[in-house]
Amino acid sequence: VYVLDLDPLADAVAEALPAVEGGAFTVVQAARTSTASLHADVVLPCTDYGESSGTLTNTEGRVQRLTRAQTPPEDAREGWQILCDLEAALGGDPRYHSAEDVTREIARVTGLPSWQGLRQEALEVTVGGMR
């Protein structure tokens, strides 16, 4: 079982992990300690919101630039980096080498109007004195 950044408030889900069929091997990729990480066989520390760069889509469906505001702990990596490392370790050839590569891929495959034709550079343009 691979758990990606489980909400630490979702203890009901995390408490069910030990009961997963036959005690399956469990990996938790998360920025914070949670009930899920306490039941994991392996914990992969990832960056938290303010330690990451890239994009996010807000509740209005608008794409916004996410800029690292704080240096992450030495052992934490951004989520996309962990997944690419895992792909490489399993014999794959990761296609993403930056947060911008991930943004381009999302823009390519998504059906959301807010992503159509979107490029990372467009998110960095100052408009009306606000970024």
GROMACS .gro file of C-alpha atoms in nm:
model
  131
    1VAL     CA    1   0.000   0.000   0.000
    2TYR     CA    2   0.138   0.343  -0.098
    3VAL     CA    3  -0.014   0.635   0.094
    4LEU     CA    4   0.049   0.983  -0.048
    5ASP     CA    5   0.045   1.267   0.206
    6LEU     CA    6  -0.249   1.142   0.409
    7ASP     CA    7  -0.436   1.408   0.603
    8PRO     CA    8  -0.323   1.356   0.963
    9LEU     CA    9  -0.682   1.418   1.075
   10ALA     CA   10  -0.802   1.114   0.881
   11ASP     CA   11  -0.714   0.871   1.159
   12ALA     CA   12  -0.993   0.630   1.067
   13VAL     CA   13  -0.822   0.553   0.736
   14ALA     CA   14  -0.479   0.529   0.897
   15GLU     CA   15  -0.601   0.297   1.171
   16ALA     CA   16  -0.732   0.059   0.902
   17LEU     CA   17  -0.382   0.017   0.755
   18PRO     CA   18  -0.275  -0.267   0.989
   19ALA     CA   19  -0.586  -0.461   0.885
   20VAL     CA   20  -0.504  -0.437   0.512
   21GLU     CA   21  -0.517  -0.781   0.355
   22GLY     CA   22  -0.237  -0.995   0.496
   23GLY     CA   23  -0.056  -0.703   0.658
   24ALA     CA   24   0.058  -0.558   0.325
   25PHE     CA   25   0.386  -0.369   0.306
   26THR     CA   26   0.297  -0.002   0.362
   27VAL     CA   27   0.484   0.307   0.241
   28VAL     CA   28   0.377   0.654   0.356
   29GLN     CA   29   0.499   0.964   0.173
   30ALA     CA   30   0.417   1.261   0.395
   31ALA     CA   31   0.542   1.590   0.534
   32ARG     CA   32   0.414   1.531   0.889
   33THR     CA   33   0.396   1.248   1.136
   34SER     CA   34   0.050   1.093   1.142
   35THR     CA   35  -0.124   0.777   1.252
   36ALA     CA   36  -0.057   0.641   0.903
   37SER     CA   37   0.319   0.697   0.938
   38LEU     CA   38   0.317   0.513   1.272
   39HIS     CA   39   0.182   0.202   1.092
   40ALA     CA   40   0.413   0.229   0.791
   41ASP     CA   41   0.696  -0.005   0.705
   42VAL     CA   42   0.871   0.286   0.528
   43VAL     CA   43   0.818   0.662   0.560
   44LEU     CA   44   0.940   0.885   0.278
   45PRO     CA   45   0.962   1.245   0.405
   46CYS     CA   46   0.833   1.500   0.155
   47THR     CA   47   0.822   1.875   0.163
   48ASP     CA   48   0.528   2.061   0.311
   49TYR     CA   49   0.328   2.339   0.145
   50GLY     CA   50   0.569   2.626   0.218
   51GLU     CA   51   0.873   2.414   0.133
   52SER     CA   52   0.757   2.323  -0.219
   53SER     CA   53   0.759   2.492  -0.558
   54GLY     CA   54   0.534   2.436  -0.858
   55THR     CA   55   0.164   2.500  -0.904
   56LEU     CA   56  -0.166   2.440  -0.729
   57THR     CA   57  -0.527   2.470  -0.837
   58ASN     CA   58  -0.739   2.664  -0.588
   59THR     CA   59  -1.104   2.596  -0.504
   60GLU     CA   60  -1.213   2.835  -0.781
   61GLY     CA   61  -1.022   2.625  -1.036
   62ARG     CA   62  -0.753   2.890  -1.085
   63VAL     CA   63  -0.396   2.776  -1.126
   64GLN     CA   64  -0.149   2.955  -0.900
   65ARG     CA   65   0.228   2.953  -0.875
   66LEU     CA   66   0.365   2.795  -0.558
   67THR     CA   67   0.704   2.933  -0.458
   68ARG     CA   68   0.924   2.783  -0.188
   69ALA     CA   69   0.913   3.012   0.116
   70GLN     CA   70   1.115   2.801   0.356
   71THR     CA   71   1.406   2.561   0.323
   72PRO     CA   72   1.286   2.204   0.380
   73PRO     CA   73   1.453   1.963   0.622
   74GLU     CA   74   1.763   1.802   0.473
   75ASP     CA   75   1.602   1.459   0.425
   76ALA     CA   76   1.273   1.586   0.272
   77ARG     CA   77   1.214   1.590  -0.104
   78GLU     CA   78   0.933   1.728  -0.313
   79GLY     CA   79   0.662   1.472  -0.388
   80TRP     CA   80   0.727   1.460  -0.763
   81GLN     CA   81   1.099   1.399  -0.692
   82ILE     CA   82   1.021   1.103  -0.464
   83LEU     CA   83   0.793   0.948  -0.729
   84CYS     CA   84   1.060   0.994  -0.998
   85ASP     CA   85   1.324   0.836  -0.770
   86LEU     CA   86   1.090   0.543  -0.710
   87GLU     CA   87   1.030   0.506  -1.084
   88ALA     CA   88   1.407   0.503  -1.148
   89ALA     CA   89   1.465   0.250  -0.867
   90LEU     CA   90   1.206   0.021  -1.029
   91GLY     CA   91   1.389   0.038  -1.362
   92GLY     CA   92   1.189   0.315  -1.526
   93ASP     CA   93   1.312   0.628  -1.699
   94PRO     CA   94   1.166   0.935  -1.526
   95ARG     CA   95   1.053   1.209  -1.768
   96TYR     CA   96   1.035   1.488  -1.511
   97HIS     CA   97   1.344   1.678  -1.399
   98SER     CA   98   1.180   1.990  -1.253
   99ALA     CA   99   0.852   2.123  -1.117
  100GLU     CA  100   0.815   2.298  -1.454
  101ASP     CA  101   0.823   1.959  -1.632
  102VAL     CA  102   0.534   1.846  -1.412
  103THR     CA  103   0.341   2.168  -1.487
  104ARG     CA  104   0.385   2.113  -1.863
  105GLU     CA  105   0.259   1.755  -1.830
  106ILE     CA  106  -0.049   1.860  -1.632
  107ALA     CA  107  -0.123   2.128  -1.891
  108ARG     CA  108  -0.086   1.866  -2.165
  109VAL     CA  109  -0.318   1.599  -2.021
  110THR     CA  110  -0.578   1.789  -1.820
  111GLY     CA  111  -0.923   1.872  -1.946
  112LEU     CA  112  -0.960   2.171  -1.711
  113PRO     CA  113  -1.005   2.503  -1.894
  114SER     CA  114  -0.770   2.675  -1.647
  115TRP     CA  115  -0.479   2.457  -1.767
  116GLN     CA  116  -0.534   2.496  -2.143
  117GLY     CA  117  -0.219   2.641  -2.297
  118LEU     CA  118  -0.074   2.715  -1.954
  119ARG     CA  119   0.302   2.739  -1.919
  120GLN     CA  120   0.509   2.789  -1.604
  121GLU     CA  121   0.645   3.119  -1.737
  122ALA     CA  122   0.293   3.265  -1.756
  123LEU     CA  123   0.246   3.208  -1.384
  124GLU     CA  124   0.549   3.423  -1.305
  125VAL     CA  125   0.426   3.737  -1.484
  126THR     CA  126   0.333   4.027  -1.257
  127VAL     CA  127  -0.019   4.152  -1.326
  128GLY     CA  128  -0.155   4.472  -1.166
  129GLY     CA  129   0.117   4.483  -0.904
  130MET     CA  130   0.032   4.134  -0.774
  131ARG     CA  131   0.199   3.806  -0.846
   0.00000   0.00000   0.00000
